[in-house]
CSV table of C-alpha atoms in Angstrom, one decimal:
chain,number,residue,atom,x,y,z
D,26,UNK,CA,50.8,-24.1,22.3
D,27,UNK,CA,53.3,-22.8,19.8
D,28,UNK,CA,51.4,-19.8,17.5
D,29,UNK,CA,54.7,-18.5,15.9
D,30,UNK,CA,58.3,-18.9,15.8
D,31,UNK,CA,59.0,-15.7,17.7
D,32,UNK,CA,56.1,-15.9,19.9
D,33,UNK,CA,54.7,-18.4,22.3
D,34,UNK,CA,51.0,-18.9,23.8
D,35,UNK,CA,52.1,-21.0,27.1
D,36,UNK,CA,48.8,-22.5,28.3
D,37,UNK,CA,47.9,-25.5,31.0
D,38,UNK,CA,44.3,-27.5,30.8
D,39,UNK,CA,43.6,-27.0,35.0
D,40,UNK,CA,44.8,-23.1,34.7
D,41,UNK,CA,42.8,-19.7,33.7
D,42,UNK,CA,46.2,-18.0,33.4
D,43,UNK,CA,47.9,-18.0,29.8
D,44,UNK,CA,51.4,-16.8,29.3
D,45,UNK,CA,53.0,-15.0,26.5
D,46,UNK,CA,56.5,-15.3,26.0
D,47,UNK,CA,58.9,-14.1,23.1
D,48,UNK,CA,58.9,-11.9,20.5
D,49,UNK,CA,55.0,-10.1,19.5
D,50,UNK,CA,55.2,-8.2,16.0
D,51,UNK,CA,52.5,-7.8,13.2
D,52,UNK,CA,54.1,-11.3,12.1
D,53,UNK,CA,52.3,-12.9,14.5
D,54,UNK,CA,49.0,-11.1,15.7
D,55,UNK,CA,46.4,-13.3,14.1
D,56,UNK,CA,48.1,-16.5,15.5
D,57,UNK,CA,48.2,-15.0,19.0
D,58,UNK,CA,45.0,-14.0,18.4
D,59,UNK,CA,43.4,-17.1,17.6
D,60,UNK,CA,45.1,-19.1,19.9
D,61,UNK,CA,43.7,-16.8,22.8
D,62,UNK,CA,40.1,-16.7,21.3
D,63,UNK,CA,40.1,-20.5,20.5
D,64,UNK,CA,41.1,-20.4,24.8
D,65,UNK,CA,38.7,-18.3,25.5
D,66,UNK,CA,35.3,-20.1,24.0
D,67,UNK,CA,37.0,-23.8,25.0
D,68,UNK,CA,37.3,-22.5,28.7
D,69,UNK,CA,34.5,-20.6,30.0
D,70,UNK,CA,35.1,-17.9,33.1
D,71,UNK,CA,38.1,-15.4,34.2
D,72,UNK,CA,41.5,-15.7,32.1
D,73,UNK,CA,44.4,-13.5,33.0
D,74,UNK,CA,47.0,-13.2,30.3
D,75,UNK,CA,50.5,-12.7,31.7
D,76,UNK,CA,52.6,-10.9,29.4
D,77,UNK,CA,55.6,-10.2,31.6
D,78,UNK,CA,57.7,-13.1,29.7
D,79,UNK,CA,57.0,-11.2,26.0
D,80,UNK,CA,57.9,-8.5,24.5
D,81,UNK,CA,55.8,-6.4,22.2
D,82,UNK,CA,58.2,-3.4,20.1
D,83,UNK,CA,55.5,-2.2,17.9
D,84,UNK,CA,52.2,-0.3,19.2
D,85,UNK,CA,49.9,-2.4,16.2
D,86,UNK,CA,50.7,-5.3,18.0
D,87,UNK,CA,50.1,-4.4,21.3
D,88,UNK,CA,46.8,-2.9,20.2
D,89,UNK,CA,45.9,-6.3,18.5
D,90,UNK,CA,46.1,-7.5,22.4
D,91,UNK,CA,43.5,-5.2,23.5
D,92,UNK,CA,41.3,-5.7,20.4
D,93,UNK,CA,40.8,-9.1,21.5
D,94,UNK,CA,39.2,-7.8,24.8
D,95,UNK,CA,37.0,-5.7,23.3
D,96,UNK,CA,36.0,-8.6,20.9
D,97,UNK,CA,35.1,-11.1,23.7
D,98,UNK,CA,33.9,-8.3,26.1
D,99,UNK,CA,29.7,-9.4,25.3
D,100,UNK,CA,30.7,-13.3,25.3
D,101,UNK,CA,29.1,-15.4,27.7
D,102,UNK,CA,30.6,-16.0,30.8
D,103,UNK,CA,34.2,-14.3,30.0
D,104,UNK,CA,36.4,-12.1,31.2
D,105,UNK,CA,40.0,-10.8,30.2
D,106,UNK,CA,42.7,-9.3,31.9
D,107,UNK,CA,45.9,-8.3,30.6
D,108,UNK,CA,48.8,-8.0,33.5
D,109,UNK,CA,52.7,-7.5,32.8
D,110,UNK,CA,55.9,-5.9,34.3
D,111,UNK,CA,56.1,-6.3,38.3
D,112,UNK,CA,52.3,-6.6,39.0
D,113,UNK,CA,51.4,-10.0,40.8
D,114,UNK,CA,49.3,-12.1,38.6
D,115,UNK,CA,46.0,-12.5,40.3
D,116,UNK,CA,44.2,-15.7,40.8
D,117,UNK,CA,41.1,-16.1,39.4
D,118,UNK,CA,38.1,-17.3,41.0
D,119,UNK,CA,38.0,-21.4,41.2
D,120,UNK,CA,34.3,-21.1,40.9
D,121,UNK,CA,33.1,-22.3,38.1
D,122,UNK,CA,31.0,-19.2,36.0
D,123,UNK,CA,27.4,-19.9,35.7
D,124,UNK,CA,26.5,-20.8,32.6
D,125,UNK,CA,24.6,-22.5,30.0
D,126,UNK,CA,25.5,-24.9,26.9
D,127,UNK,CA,24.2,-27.1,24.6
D,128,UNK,CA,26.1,-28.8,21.4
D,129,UNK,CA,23.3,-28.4,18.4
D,130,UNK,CA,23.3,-30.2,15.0
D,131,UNK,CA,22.3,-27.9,11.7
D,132,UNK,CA,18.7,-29.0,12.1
D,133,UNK,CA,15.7,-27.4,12.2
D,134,UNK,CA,14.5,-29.1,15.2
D,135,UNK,CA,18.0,-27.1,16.8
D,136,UNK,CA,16.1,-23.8,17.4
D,137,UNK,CA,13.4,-25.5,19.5
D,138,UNK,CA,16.0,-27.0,21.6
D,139,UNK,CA,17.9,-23.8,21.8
D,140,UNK,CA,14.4,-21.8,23.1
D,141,UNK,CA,14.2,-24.6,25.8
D,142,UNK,CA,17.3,-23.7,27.0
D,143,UNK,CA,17.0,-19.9,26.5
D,144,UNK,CA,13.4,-20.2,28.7
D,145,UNK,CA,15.2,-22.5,31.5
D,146,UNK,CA,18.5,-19.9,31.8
D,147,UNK,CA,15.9,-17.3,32.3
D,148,UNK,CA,13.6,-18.5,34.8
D,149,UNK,CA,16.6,-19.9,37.1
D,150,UNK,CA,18.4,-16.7,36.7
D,151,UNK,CA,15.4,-14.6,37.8
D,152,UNK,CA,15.2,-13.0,33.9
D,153,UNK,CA,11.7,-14.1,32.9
D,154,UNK,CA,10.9,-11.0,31.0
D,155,UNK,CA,14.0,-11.3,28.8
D,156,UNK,CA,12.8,-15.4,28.2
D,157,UNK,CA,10.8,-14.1,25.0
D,158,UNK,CA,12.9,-11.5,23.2
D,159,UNK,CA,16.2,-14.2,23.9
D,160,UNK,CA,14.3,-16.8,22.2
D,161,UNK,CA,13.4,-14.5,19.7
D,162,UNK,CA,17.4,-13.5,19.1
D,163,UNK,CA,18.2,-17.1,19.6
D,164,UNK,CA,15.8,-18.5,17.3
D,165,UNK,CA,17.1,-16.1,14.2
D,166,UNK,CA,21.1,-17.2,15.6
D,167,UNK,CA,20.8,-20.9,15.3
D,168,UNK,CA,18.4,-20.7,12.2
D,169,UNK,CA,21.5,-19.0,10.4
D,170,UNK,CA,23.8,-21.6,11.2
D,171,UNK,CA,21.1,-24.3,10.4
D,172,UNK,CA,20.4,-22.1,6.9
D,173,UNK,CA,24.2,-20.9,6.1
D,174,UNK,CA,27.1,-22.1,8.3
D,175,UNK,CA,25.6,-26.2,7.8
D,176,UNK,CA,28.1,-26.8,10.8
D,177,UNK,CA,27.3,-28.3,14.2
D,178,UNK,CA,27.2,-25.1,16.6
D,179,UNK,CA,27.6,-24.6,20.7
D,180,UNK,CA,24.8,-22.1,22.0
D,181,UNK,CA,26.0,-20.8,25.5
D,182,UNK,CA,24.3,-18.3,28.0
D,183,UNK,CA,25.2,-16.5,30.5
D,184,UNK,CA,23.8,-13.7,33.2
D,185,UNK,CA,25.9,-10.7,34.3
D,186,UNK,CA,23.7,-8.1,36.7
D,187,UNK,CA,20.7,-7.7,35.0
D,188,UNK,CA,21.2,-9.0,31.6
D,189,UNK,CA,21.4,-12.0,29.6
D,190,UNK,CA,24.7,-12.8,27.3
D,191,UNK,CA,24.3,-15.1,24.8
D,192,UNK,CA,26.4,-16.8,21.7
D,193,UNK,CA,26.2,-19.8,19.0
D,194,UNK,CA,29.6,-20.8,18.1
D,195,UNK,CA,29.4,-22.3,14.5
D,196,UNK,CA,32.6,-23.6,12.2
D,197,UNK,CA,32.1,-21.5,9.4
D,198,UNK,CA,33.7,-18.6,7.8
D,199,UNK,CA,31.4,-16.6,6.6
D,200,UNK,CA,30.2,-14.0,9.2
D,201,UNK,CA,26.6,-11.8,9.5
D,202,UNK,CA,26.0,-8.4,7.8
D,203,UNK,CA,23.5,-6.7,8.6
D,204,UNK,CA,22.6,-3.9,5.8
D,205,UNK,CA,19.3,-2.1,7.9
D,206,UNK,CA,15.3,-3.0,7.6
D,207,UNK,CA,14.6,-5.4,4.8
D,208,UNK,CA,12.3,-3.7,2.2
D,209,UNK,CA,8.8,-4.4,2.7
D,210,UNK,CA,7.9,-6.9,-0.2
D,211,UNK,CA,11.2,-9.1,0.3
D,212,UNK,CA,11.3,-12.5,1.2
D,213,UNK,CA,13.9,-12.9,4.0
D,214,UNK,CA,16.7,-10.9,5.7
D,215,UNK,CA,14.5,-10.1,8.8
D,216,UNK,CA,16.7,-12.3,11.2
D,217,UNK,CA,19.4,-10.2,12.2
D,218,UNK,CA,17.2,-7.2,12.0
D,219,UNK,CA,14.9,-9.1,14.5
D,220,UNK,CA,18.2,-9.4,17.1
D,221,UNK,CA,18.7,-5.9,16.3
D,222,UNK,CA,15.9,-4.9,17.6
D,223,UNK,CA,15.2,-7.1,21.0
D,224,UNK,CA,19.1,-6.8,21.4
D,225,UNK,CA,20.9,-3.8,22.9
D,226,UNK,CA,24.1,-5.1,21.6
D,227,UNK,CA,25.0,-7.7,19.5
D,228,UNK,CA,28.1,-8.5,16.6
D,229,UNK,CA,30.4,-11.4,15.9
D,230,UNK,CA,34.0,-12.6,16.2
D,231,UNK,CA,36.2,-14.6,13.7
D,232,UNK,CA,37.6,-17.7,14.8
D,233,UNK,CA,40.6,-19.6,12.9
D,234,UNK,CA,37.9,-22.5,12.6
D,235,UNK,CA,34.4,-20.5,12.5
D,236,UNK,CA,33.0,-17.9,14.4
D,237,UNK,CA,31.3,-16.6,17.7
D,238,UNK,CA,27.9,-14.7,16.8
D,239,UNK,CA,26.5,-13.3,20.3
D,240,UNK,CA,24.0,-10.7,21.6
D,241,UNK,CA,23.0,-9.0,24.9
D,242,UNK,CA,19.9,-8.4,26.1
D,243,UNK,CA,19.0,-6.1,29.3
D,244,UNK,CA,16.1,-6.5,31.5
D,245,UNK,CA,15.3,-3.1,32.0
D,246,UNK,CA,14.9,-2.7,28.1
D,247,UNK,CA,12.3,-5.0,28.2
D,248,UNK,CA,10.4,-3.6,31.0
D,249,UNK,CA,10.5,0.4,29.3
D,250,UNK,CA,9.0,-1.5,26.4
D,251,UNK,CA,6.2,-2.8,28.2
D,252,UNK,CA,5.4,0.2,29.6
């Protein structure tokens, strides 16, 4: 998968290991970039990114590397490592991760099938006190696409210990700002303030052909708030 002429994203459908090889400078970032976020949504789980084949002279760029760990460090089911120089490149699990997915139209009727599978992740995963604040979060995330993106989306979900990941991937630019608490007599603008507050974390990543809006929601959250 060539991303620039000095810089090459080496990738193969049946492997979680993509290889960098060439040249990295500022040039070049957001192609690398996108080409290793597009990899990342397309193939759920563990990817290791060898970078023993590139080279990388200024410090921005290398940075830009890490940036894109941090960015996909909430998704779903993902997981990025970064291994170069003499280090062995480990194998990743052939497990598949445990997930769930569903492709939604921009529909209304897309936020009742995105509680369904928000309430089915939850009981199989043993999180049934975090079934009604995710279909809470999920609701307000697919109502946005439905409302402003007018894209087909891809809700996925995820556990990791005792929380519940969870992301709609839309094909729209335009990403979510959230300004604080909506004034009182307003109409609207309570939807991402609503995932703010039944979400411990929760932000969005530009993609070259949309976005990746996600949140996180811990069990042990939910059970101080009952109490």
């Amino acid at each position: 998968m060539p991303t620039d002429a000095r810089c090459l994203v080496e990738t193969a459908e049946s492997s979680a290991t993509v290889r960098l090889t060439g040249v990295l400078d500022r040039a070049g970032v957001d192609a690398v970039r996108g080409a290793l976020l597009g990899r990342l949504w397309a193939r759920p789980g563990p990817m290791v990114v060898d970078l023993s084949g590139v080279r990388i002279p200024d410090p921005q760029a290398r940075e830009a590397l890490d940036e894109v760990g941090r960015a996909v460090a909430d998704w779903p089911a993902t997981d990025l490592l970064f291994v170069s120089g003499d280090r062995p490149v480990p194998r990743p699990a052939d497990a598949p991760p445990e997930l769930l997915d569903v492709e939604l139209l921009p529909v209304v009727e897309a936020a009742r099938e995105a509680r369904a599978l928000v309430t089915d992740g939850c009981a199989r995963w043993g999180l049934p006190e975090l079934a009604e604040p995710a279909c809470i979060a999920v609701t307000e995330m697919v109502n946005n696409v439905v409302a402003h993106a007018a894209t087909p989306m891809t809700l996925r979900l995820a556990p990791r210990g005792g929380a519940l990941h969870v992301a709609v991937r839309d094909h729209a630019a335009g990403r979510p700002t959230y300004a604080g608490p909506a004034p009182v007599d307003s109409v609207g603008g309570r939807g991402l303030l609503l995932i703010d507050v039944v979400a411990r974390r929760w932000g969005s990543t530009a993609l070259p052909d949309g976005k990746v809006v996600w949140c996180v929601l811990h069990a042990e959250d939910e059970a101080a708030f009952r109490n």
